[in-house]
Amino acid sequence: MDIILNQYYLQIVIFVLVNAILGVSIYMTLSTGQLSLGNAGFMSIGAYTCAILTVKAGFPVYLAIPIGGAAASFISLIIGYPALRLTGIYLAIATLGFGEVVRVIILNLKITNGALGISGIPTLGTKISKMLSSFGLSRFGGLTAQQTSNLLVLVVLIFILAFLVFFCTRLNRSRVGRAFASIKADESAAEAMGINTTYYKLLAFALGAFIAGMAGGLSAHLTFFIGPKDFAYHRTVEILSFAVLGGSDLIIGPIVGALLLTMLPELLRSASEYRLMIYGALMVIMMAFRPQGLISKETVRFWKRKLGRRINQ
Amino acid sequence: MFWQQLVNGLTLGSTYSLVALGYTLIMGVLNIINMAHGEVFMFGAFVGLFLVNYLKVNIFVAMAGAMAASALLGILLEMLALRPLRRRAVSDLAPLISTIGVSIFLENLALKIFGPQSQAFPAGALSGVQLQLGPIRITLVQIVILGISFGLMFVLRFWLSKTRVGKAIRTTAESIETANLLGINTNKIILLTVALASALGGIAGVLVGLSINAVEPTMGLSMGLKGLAVLILGGMGNITGAMLGGLILGIAEVFTVAYGASSYRDAVAFGIIILILFIRPQGLFGKRQGGRF
């Protein structure tokens, strides 16, 4: 039991889950065919809003995290309404610029504590265990307090991710999801069909920002500390590489991408210092040989058919 | 004070223009944004530094060397990261992502090889001579930067508009298919353009390294983002726009620092990007449709 519930493994799984949530956030905007490079910016807005609320205003965590997401979403609407008139690379550059502006502002504001960042953020694990112990449930079996709190965090994260996946699959079969897909396939044709493309693109943008902001809030409450350096350009590239590796056709793509790219440096200890170099090379190779990512609709269909035949035999 | 800041702004801005010209050339011909351009710039700075520090060559020879090495890097970039994408029809986001990959790769490679600390050109590389012209104090480095940047910009303009190869580049920029039909070897032209753009980036790297006296692996990222800002400010694929846009950004930054908000200096570029994209997405000097170079 102790081997499986090793502190280190639990920590990795927690990071995988947070990254998977970030993967969902970039999937959201990519599902309308728009590339937004502002996810790190939205993540930082969520993280800082959430951290300031809990550390300075004493908000409970379960309220602060959605508020962080909402704040990111609100800002995304302000920036998105004019920005979404732009398409393709223009939007990518505008959102990239937005991320940098957010970083510089955070670096200079007093409430965000500038370059020093905010430390002493209460962790999610201790919060949850405290809440549980107030119900008289402090320990399960032979688990240590540390393991219990990590496991509880894990359960919460899995629950959030599962909800997001459920939400997105439901969304894809709805009117909204079909509008997203048609915009991705051909924006002018979608517009000619009477779809309000600006509205739907903005919706996807705001949803993506909400998820990124929530992931930011979660990560702030997992690491005790946030600083402006955590949300720089490299973070955006990291998030983007989840979608590039896994594929952005299906929601499972970025999640698998996040899983692989978070596990890889941990599995190959010696490779961990080359992490960003591997990300970079991977992006070039994927674009040259498999621009749709590892998992696309065709792959799923192919494996379904193959496995289905075997079952029939 | 005002005139002094104006000269400083022009010097800074002329290096931005050089970097932005690299973006513009590639944007004009291939219609993509080369996100790795900032790292080509950083690479040029390191080559120049290496040539001056270890091979003890003259600074101007080092600049030529940096240009040649960066051009080579550009050729590699085109062959490995861009050409494979052109063979198949992919979305226009694919080259963007691919070059982001190259930029991250190169930056971390440089961090691995050179370490994160910043290195300086030796004191004798370009002696700290200062000239007093009326109210303005100008250093020799500034004069060299202004001379080389403006010189290169005018040579480039002339070359593109008057020579045979320049015309071939402009034709390719209009339409790759048409240029192919006209008997232009477009692959060669594209290779040449990317090499030329990278060479401009490389020499800008040496010039900036000289002027701030620091060369470090992360210099590519911030410069690359500023080059992008100029690209948008001047209008995508517009050469005059890139030149003037660079100068405007340089002057705007220097005045932001001189009159108050020095810590917001880096936000100026992106504030400009966002503002321009909202008000005039085609850029200050761009036309609504087509019309490159």
XYZ file of C-alpha atoms in Angstrom:
606
model
C 0.000 0.000 0.000
C 2.751 2.372 0.954
C 4.541 1.705 -2.314
C 1.555 2.644 -4.428
C 0.567 5.576 -2.262
C 4.078 6.937 -2.259
C 4.085 10.693 -1.677
C 6.069 11.206 -4.867
C 3.739 9.199 -7.108
C 0.701 10.951 -5.696
C 2.317 14.287 -6.404
C 2.981 13.326 -10.026
C -0.573 12.126 -10.543
C -1.833 15.420 -9.107
C 0.307 17.364 -11.598
C -0.914 15.146 -14.431
C -4.491 15.955 -13.501
C -3.933 19.713 -13.293
C -2.178 19.626 -16.661
C -5.021 17.577 -18.100
C -7.448 20.294 -16.976
C -5.243 22.837 -18.733
C -5.311 20.588 -21.792
C -9.114 20.750 -21.730
C -8.900 24.542 -21.591
C -6.902 24.760 -24.816
C -9.118 22.081 -26.401
C -12.100 24.343 -25.777
C -10.789 27.207 -27.922
C -9.252 24.850 -30.483
C -12.633 23.179 -30.950
C -13.714 26.296 -32.826
C -10.467 26.242 -34.789
C -9.045 29.262 -32.946
C -5.556 29.110 -31.502
C -5.359 31.133 -28.312
C -1.935 31.556 -26.766
C -3.337 33.390 -23.758
C -4.031 30.364 -21.586
C -1.089 31.027 -19.287
C -2.377 34.574 -18.885
C -5.870 33.372 -17.939
C -4.329 30.799 -15.660
C -2.381 33.494 -13.864
C -5.493 35.666 -13.478
C -7.303 32.709 -11.933
C -4.380 31.769 -9.721
C -3.788 35.281 -8.415
C -7.477 36.070 -7.880
C -7.888 32.838 -5.992
C -4.715 33.217 -3.921
C -5.479 36.830 -2.999
C -9.022 35.894 -1.999
C -7.953 33.057 0.287
C -4.762 34.572 1.716
C -5.798 38.207 2.122
C -9.593 38.129 2.301
C -10.009 34.769 4.003
C -12.391 33.267 1.450
C -12.988 29.509 1.591
C -11.111 27.631 -1.115
C -14.146 26.014 -2.725
C -15.556 29.490 -3.393
C -12.291 31.142 -4.375
C -11.428 28.675 -7.149
C -14.629 29.204 -9.167
C -14.344 32.954 -8.552
C -10.825 32.791 -10.003
C -12.200 31.001 -13.037
C -14.971 33.554 -13.368
C -12.491 36.426 -13.171
C -10.406 34.898 -15.966
C -13.557 34.320 -17.965
C -14.705 37.913 -17.445
C -11.359 39.303 -18.634
C -11.479 36.938 -21.597
C -14.817 38.418 -22.642
C -13.396 41.944 -22.539
C -10.316 40.976 -24.503
C -12.146 38.440 -26.658
C -14.893 40.574 -28.096
C -12.549 42.711 -30.182
C -9.855 40.024 -30.518
C -12.116 37.404 -32.037
C -12.693 39.514 -35.092
C -9.141 38.454 -35.790
C -8.520 35.028 -37.194
C -5.737 32.490 -37.282
C -2.313 33.841 -36.585
C -3.564 37.336 -35.734
C -5.580 35.951 -32.849
C -2.626 33.832 -31.714
C -0.356 36.878 -31.621
C -2.942 39.094 -29.922
C -3.518 36.540 -27.175
C 0.214 36.003 -26.824
C 0.592 39.757 -26.369
C -2.244 39.684 -23.846
C -0.426 37.014 -21.804
C 2.694 39.163 -21.697
C 0.747 42.273 -20.674
C -0.852 40.326 -17.817
C 2.583 39.148 -16.714
C 4.033 42.661 -16.705
C 1.016 44.028 -14.822
C 1.275 41.297 -12.191
C 4.971 42.020 -11.890
C 4.210 45.658 -11.103
C 1.092 45.562 -8.929
C 1.325 45.799 -5.167
C -1.471 43.362 -4.390
C 0.259 40.593 -6.351
C 3.513 41.252 -4.508
C 5.457 41.842 -7.722
C 8.302 39.540 -8.630
C 8.262 37.940 -5.165
C 4.896 36.347 -5.774
C 2.425 35.196 -3.152
C 3.539 32.554 -0.703
C 1.904 30.765 2.207
C -1.187 29.837 0.220
C -3.132 27.218 2.213
C -2.972 23.882 0.427
C -6.038 22.140 -0.803
C -5.078 18.934 1.017
C -4.940 20.438 4.508
C -8.169 22.358 3.858
C -10.022 19.226 2.850
C -8.665 17.115 5.715
C -9.589 19.843 8.174
C -13.084 19.890 6.795
C -13.326 16.132 7.066
C -11.924 15.961 10.568
C -14.620 18.383 11.648
C -17.027 15.621 10.652
C -14.994 13.220 12.755
C -13.313 11.494 9.811
C -9.622 12.094 10.216
C -8.002 8.808 9.194
C -8.800 5.955 6.888
C -7.344 2.580 7.804
C -3.588 2.703 8.020
C -3.029 5.801 5.941
C -0.990 8.692 7.253
C -2.497 12.148 7.418
C -0.329 13.210 4.492
C -1.488 10.337 2.305
C -5.104 10.949 3.214
C -4.952 14.597 2.262
C -3.181 13.833 -1.018
C -5.687 11.139 -1.859
C -8.537 13.492 -1.135
C -7.034 16.120 -3.440
C -6.696 13.435 -6.054
C -10.342 12.507 -5.734
C -11.394 16.145 -6.045
C -9.242 16.627 -9.145
C -10.475 13.432 -10.773
C -14.002 14.551 -10.074
C -13.391 17.946 -11.693
C -11.696 16.409 -14.741
C -14.433 13.807 -15.121
C -17.028 16.535 -14.944
C -15.192 18.556 -17.611
C -14.950 15.546 -19.922
C -18.631 14.791 -19.369
C -19.499 18.441 -19.987
C -17.488 18.573 -23.216
C -18.875 15.339 -24.640
C -22.395 16.522 -23.895
C -21.542 19.907 -25.384
C -20.272 18.297 -28.589
C -23.643 16.671 -29.192
C -25.550 19.866 -28.516
C -26.442 22.773 -30.751
C -23.460 24.690 -29.369
C -21.022 21.881 -30.045
C -22.231 21.482 -33.613
C -21.824 25.232 -34.101
C -18.237 24.950 -32.791
C -17.507 22.081 -35.178
C -18.942 23.912 -38.169
C -16.893 27.030 -37.370
C -13.805 24.851 -37.149
C -14.557 23.209 -40.483
C -15.221 26.424 -42.393
C -15.935 29.741 -40.783
C -17.443 31.492 -43.811
C -19.692 28.535 -44.575
C -20.822 28.450 -40.943
C -21.641 32.136 -41.121
C -23.572 31.610 -44.332
C -25.586 28.911 -42.572
C -26.742 31.556 -40.127
C -24.467 30.712 -37.233
C -23.467 33.716 -35.154
C -19.770 32.925 -35.351
C -18.625 35.764 -33.085
C -20.971 34.628 -30.326
C -19.868 31.001 -30.457
C -16.186 31.818 -30.743
C -16.505 34.126 -27.765
C -18.331 31.420 -25.842
C -15.556 28.899 -26.512
C -12.946 31.488 -25.613
C -14.643 32.330 -22.312
C -15.169 28.670 -21.412
C -11.510 27.950 -22.127
C -10.490 30.921 -19.979
C -12.759 29.762 -17.156
C -11.197 26.306 -17.147
C -7.669 27.749 -17.365
C -8.442 30.155 -14.510
C -9.765 27.318 -12.399
C -6.685 25.235 -13.137
C -4.624 28.245 -12.069
C -6.532 28.486 -8.794
C -6.107 24.768 -8.198
C -2.390 24.849 -8.891
C -1.974 27.849 -6.564
C -3.540 25.777 -3.789
C -1.359 22.792 -4.527
C 2.045 24.443 -4.517
C 1.889 26.984 -1.598
C 3.429 29.616 -3.845
C 2.776 31.455 -7.105
C 5.000 33.970 -8.867
C 4.818 35.752 -12.218
C 7.447 33.391 -13.622
C 5.083 30.438 -13.286
C 2.836 31.820 -15.989
C 5.271 33.033 -18.615
C 5.441 32.179 -22.317
C 6.891 28.742 -21.565
C 3.738 27.775 -19.737
C 1.679 28.605 -22.801
C 3.968 26.521 -24.962
C 3.698 23.657 -22.513
C -0.098 23.766 -22.601
C -0.069 24.024 -26.375
C 2.191 20.991 -26.670
C -0.393 18.866 -24.811
C -2.876 19.558 -27.571
C -0.258 19.207 -30.303
C 0.919 15.799 -29.111
C -2.432 14.335 -28.139
C -4.446 15.943 -30.893
C -7.259 18.425 -30.551
C -10.031 16.669 -32.467
C -11.316 14.840 -29.429
C -11.240 15.843 -25.801
C -9.258 12.764 -24.903
C -6.375 14.032 -27.080
C -5.048 16.890 -24.920
C -5.640 14.787 -21.804
C -3.480 11.990 -23.166
C -0.960 14.623 -24.282
C -0.844 16.059 -20.761
C -0.476 12.574 -19.295
C 2.399 11.622 -21.595
C 4.264 14.905 -21.373
C 3.981 15.122 -17.574
C 4.986 11.497 -17.032
C 7.802 11.446 -19.563
C 10.308 13.627 -17.668
C 9.491 11.737 -14.458
C 10.019 8.344 -16.049
C 13.247 9.368 -17.743
C 14.958 11.200 -14.916
C 17.958 11.971 -17.089
C 15.660 13.479 -19.700
C 14.003 15.888 -17.299
C 16.557 18.625 -17.837
C 15.929 18.380 -21.557
C 12.178 18.642 -20.980
C 11.587 21.859 -22.916
C 13.947 20.785 -25.693
C 11.934 17.588 -26.066
C 8.698 19.605 -26.153
C 10.137 21.798 -28.898
C 11.439 18.938 -31.028
C 8.163 17.094 -30.518
C 6.158 20.043 -31.828
C 8.243 20.223 -34.994
C 8.083 16.473 -35.570
C 4.348 16.265 -34.919
C 3.599 19.125 -37.298
C 5.692 17.502 -40.028
C 4.402 13.954 -39.704
C 1.129 13.982 -37.825
C -0.358 17.475 -37.552
C -3.657 16.101 -36.233
C -1.930 14.670 -33.129
C -1.727 11.127 -31.822
C -5.458 10.682 -31.414
C -7.836 11.813 -34.118
C -11.318 10.788 -35.120
C -9.838 8.385 -37.676
C -7.669 6.637 -35.098
C -10.628 6.078 -32.841
C -12.703 4.753 -35.737
C -9.836 2.504 -36.852
C -9.355 0.927 -33.433
C -13.076 0.572 -32.886
C -13.416 -1.325 -36.139
C -10.396 -3.482 -35.445
C -11.429 -4.332 -31.915
C -15.061 -4.763 -32.914
C -14.125 -7.348 -35.557
C -12.124 -9.321 -33.047
C -15.043 -9.385 -30.659
C -17.428 -10.535 -33.405
C -15.178 -13.403 -34.389
C 16.981 65.711 -22.823
C 14.305 65.308 -25.481
C 16.756 65.114 -28.375
C 19.036 62.799 -26.449
C 16.113 60.420 -25.790
C 15.078 60.659 -29.412
C 18.521 59.485 -30.548
C 18.448 56.645 -28.001
C 14.995 55.705 -29.204
C 16.073 55.733 -32.833
C 19.038 53.488 -32.061
C 16.903 51.012 -30.171
C 14.184 51.262 -32.788
C 16.540 50.602 -35.680
C 17.480 47.235 -34.145
C 13.775 46.463 -33.758
C 13.327 47.352 -37.411
C 16.060 44.929 -38.449
C 14.463 42.122 -36.463
C 11.012 42.991 -37.763
C 12.299 42.989 -41.355
C 13.184 39.327 -40.882
C 9.637 38.576 -39.810
C 8.259 40.656 -42.640
C 10.264 38.966 -45.376
C 9.158 35.508 -44.278
C 5.600 36.689 -43.690
C 5.505 38.251 -47.138
C 6.797 35.253 -49.041
C 5.490 32.301 -47.047
C 2.567 33.948 -45.266
C 3.639 32.517 -41.926
C 5.002 33.988 -38.730
C 8.398 32.591 -37.916
C 8.233 32.335 -34.136
C 11.836 31.089 -34.052
C 13.158 34.386 -35.417
C 13.979 35.684 -31.928
C 16.137 32.648 -31.310
C 17.925 33.143 -34.624
C 18.674 36.651 -33.348
C 20.036 35.204 -30.075
C 22.104 32.676 -32.014
C 23.635 35.464 -34.113
C 24.584 37.351 -30.958
C 26.333 34.282 -29.552
C 28.204 33.601 -32.798
C 29.408 37.213 -32.833
C 30.456 36.953 -29.197
C 32.291 33.706 -29.851
C 34.145 35.146 -32.833
C 35.243 38.230 -30.900
C 36.111 36.448 -27.653
C 37.799 33.294 -28.894
C 38.964 33.944 -32.416
C 39.835 37.572 -31.593
C 38.510 38.898 -34.873
C 37.501 42.460 -35.616
C 33.936 43.302 -34.583
C 32.872 43.933 -38.165
C 34.210 40.549 -39.261
C 32.281 39.062 -36.338
C 29.110 40.726 -37.634
C 29.635 39.217 -41.068
C 30.306 35.838 -39.454
C 27.139 36.102 -37.378
C 25.167 36.924 -40.518
C 26.547 33.905 -42.345
C 25.958 31.544 -39.424
C 22.416 32.804 -38.896
C 21.672 32.438 -42.596
C 22.776 28.823 -42.312
C 20.537 28.323 -39.309
C 17.709 29.842 -41.306
C 18.306 27.373 -44.124
C 18.175 24.515 -41.622
C 14.959 25.923 -40.178
C 13.346 26.102 -43.617
C 14.433 22.589 -44.570
C 13.536 20.865 -41.303
C 10.584 22.778 -39.917
C 8.882 24.576 -42.794
C 9.359 22.661 -46.039
C 7.876 19.373 -44.748
C 4.698 21.274 -43.883
C 4.349 22.801 -47.350
C 4.266 19.378 -48.992
C 0.860 18.658 -47.557
C -2.078 20.948 -47.090
C -2.189 21.783 -43.404
C -3.899 24.577 -41.533
C -2.060 27.875 -41.319
C -1.523 27.254 -37.617
C 0.823 24.320 -38.296
C 3.893 26.395 -39.282
C 3.237 28.677 -36.309
C 3.303 25.728 -33.908
C 6.269 24.172 -35.676
C 8.344 27.348 -35.375
C 7.291 27.764 -31.738
C 8.774 24.287 -31.296
C 12.018 25.380 -32.965
C 12.198 28.487 -30.766
C 11.764 26.543 -27.530
C 14.284 23.973 -28.708
C 16.920 26.566 -29.627
C 16.448 28.588 -26.451
C 16.940 25.576 -24.228
C 19.823 24.326 -26.315
C 21.516 27.695 -25.776
C 20.776 27.518 -22.050
C 22.396 24.092 -21.998
C 25.479 25.154 -23.950
C 26.105 28.695 -22.731
C 24.410 28.689 -19.331
C 21.827 31.182 -18.130
C 24.249 33.967 -17.168
C 24.697 36.892 -19.491
C 28.029 37.419 -21.198
C 29.524 40.638 -22.473
C 31.619 41.705 -25.411
C 35.194 42.580 -24.422
C 35.790 46.250 -23.673
C 37.903 46.795 -26.780
C 35.321 45.439 -29.217
C 34.068 48.908 -30.036
C 35.754 51.489 -27.874
C 33.500 53.646 -25.741
C 34.116 56.799 -27.723
C 31.484 59.467 -27.229
C 30.796 62.356 -29.510
C 29.130 65.575 -28.470
C 26.852 67.022 -31.124
C 25.183 70.082 -29.698
C 22.894 68.847 -26.940
C 23.241 65.193 -27.964
C 25.823 62.748 -26.686
C 26.173 59.797 -29.030
C 28.410 56.777 -28.581
C 30.353 55.074 -31.327
C 28.273 51.934 -30.768
C 25.126 53.917 -31.443
C 26.581 55.365 -34.631
C 27.572 51.898 -35.844
C 24.119 50.552 -35.032
C 22.348 53.400 -36.783
C 24.693 53.218 -39.784
C 24.471 49.463 -40.264
C 20.715 49.207 -39.668
C 19.751 52.038 -41.947
C 22.348 50.950 -44.520
C 20.983 47.409 -44.596
C 17.401 48.605 -44.762
C 18.048 50.802 -47.779
C 20.121 48.153 -49.548
C 17.318 45.669 -48.964
C 14.682 48.038 -50.302
C 16.707 48.792 -53.405
C 17.614 45.153 -53.924
C 14.011 44.007 -53.681
C 12.654 46.623 -56.032
C 15.377 46.780 -58.666
C 17.229 43.492 -59.073
C 16.132 40.332 -60.836
C 16.241 38.199 -57.699
C 14.367 40.883 -55.795
C 11.640 40.802 -58.404
C 11.507 37.013 -58.170
C 11.051 37.318 -54.410
C 8.216 39.795 -54.868
C 6.555 37.560 -57.432
C 6.771 34.599 -55.074
C 5.249 36.768 -52.385
C 2.266 37.549 -54.610
C 1.561 33.925 -55.370
C 3.773 30.880 -55.163
C 1.816 29.046 -57.888
C 2.012 31.913 -60.353
C 5.706 32.326 -59.688
C 6.165 28.619 -60.381
C 4.312 28.985 -63.682
C 6.547 31.907 -64.606
C 9.556 29.656 -64.330
C 10.826 30.842 -60.977
C 12.373 28.180 -58.795
C 10.229 29.064 -55.793
C 11.889 26.596 -53.445
C 15.190 28.320 -54.058
C 13.622 31.761 -53.620
C 11.979 30.725 -50.355
C 15.276 29.309 -49.103
C 17.006 32.545 -50.054
C 14.366 34.656 -48.334
C 14.530 32.689 -45.095
C 18.341 32.837 -45.161
C 18.251 36.585 -45.795
C 15.727 37.176 -43.018
C 17.812 35.112 -40.615
C 20.993 36.951 -41.579
C 19.288 40.261 -40.732
C 18.214 38.761 -37.402
C 21.745 37.530 -36.720
C 23.429 40.885 -37.281
C 20.728 42.572 -35.187
C 21.725 40.153 -32.422
C 25.332 41.326 -32.512
C 24.271 44.985 -32.610
C 21.927 44.623 -29.631
C 24.535 42.566 -27.781
C 26.985 45.424 -28.315
C 24.604 48.169 -27.284
C 23.337 46.622 -24.034
C 26.617 44.754 -23.580
C 24.906 41.519 -22.637
C 24.288 38.332 -24.571
C 22.081 35.700 -22.960
C 19.932 32.776 -24.094
C 16.668 34.432 -23.087
C 17.318 37.582 -25.118
C 15.689 35.949 -28.139
C 12.279 35.603 -26.551
C 11.786 39.229 -25.566
C 13.260 40.522 -28.816
C 11.215 38.073 -30.843
C 8.028 39.259 -29.179
C 8.961 42.870 -29.869
C 9.673 42.053 -33.497
C 6.180 40.571 -33.643
C 4.776 43.749 -32.171
C 6.485 45.749 -34.914
C 5.249 43.311 -37.558
C 1.677 43.945 -36.438
C 2.216 47.668 -35.920
C 3.614 48.161 -39.401
C 1.245 45.776 -41.123
C 2.040 42.164 -41.941
C 4.460 41.738 -44.806
C 4.928 45.466 -45.293
C 8.601 46.436 -45.498
C 8.186 50.187 -45.028
C 5.832 49.385 -42.175
C 8.425 47.196 -40.477
C 11.083 49.920 -40.740
C 8.914 52.750 -39.443
C 7.121 50.524 -36.939
C 10.443 49.529 -35.376
C 11.455 53.158 -34.989
C 8.070 54.057 -33.480
C 8.279 51.222 -30.956
C 11.873 52.089 -30.023
C 11.029 55.728 -29.459
C 7.849 54.851 -27.543
C 9.792 52.546 -25.228
C 12.592 54.984 -24.560
C 10.137 57.754 -23.750
C 8.120 55.463 -21.483
C 11.277 54.819 -19.494
C 12.438 58.425 -19.558
C 9.137 59.950 -18.486
C 7.881 57.725 -15.738
C 6.727 54.161 -16.009
C 10.054 52.382 -16.480
C 8.796 49.071 -15.108
C 6.071 48.968 -17.731
C 8.589 49.199 -20.556
C 7.986 45.651 -21.763
C 4.237 46.133 -21.719
C 4.476 48.995 -24.239
C 5.089 46.623 -27.140
C 2.148 44.400 -26.284
C -0.106 47.262 -25.399
C 0.620 48.539 -28.901
C -0.098 45.114 -30.434
C -3.449 44.828 -28.720
C -4.419 48.411 -29.462
C -3.450 48.149 -33.124
C -5.210 44.841 -33.583
C -8.407 46.299 -32.227
C -8.347 49.620 -33.999
C -6.532 48.880 -37.221
C -5.849 45.144 -37.618
C -4.099 45.639 -40.943
C -1.425 47.743 -39.226
C -0.483 51.379 -39.554
C 0.871 51.059 -43.073
C -0.967 48.005 -44.332
C -3.687 47.908 -46.901
C -6.765 45.859 -46.238
C -6.073 43.270 -48.877
C -2.895 41.748 -50.254
C -0.420 44.342 -51.429
C 2.781 42.952 -50.012
C 6.143 44.684 -50.276
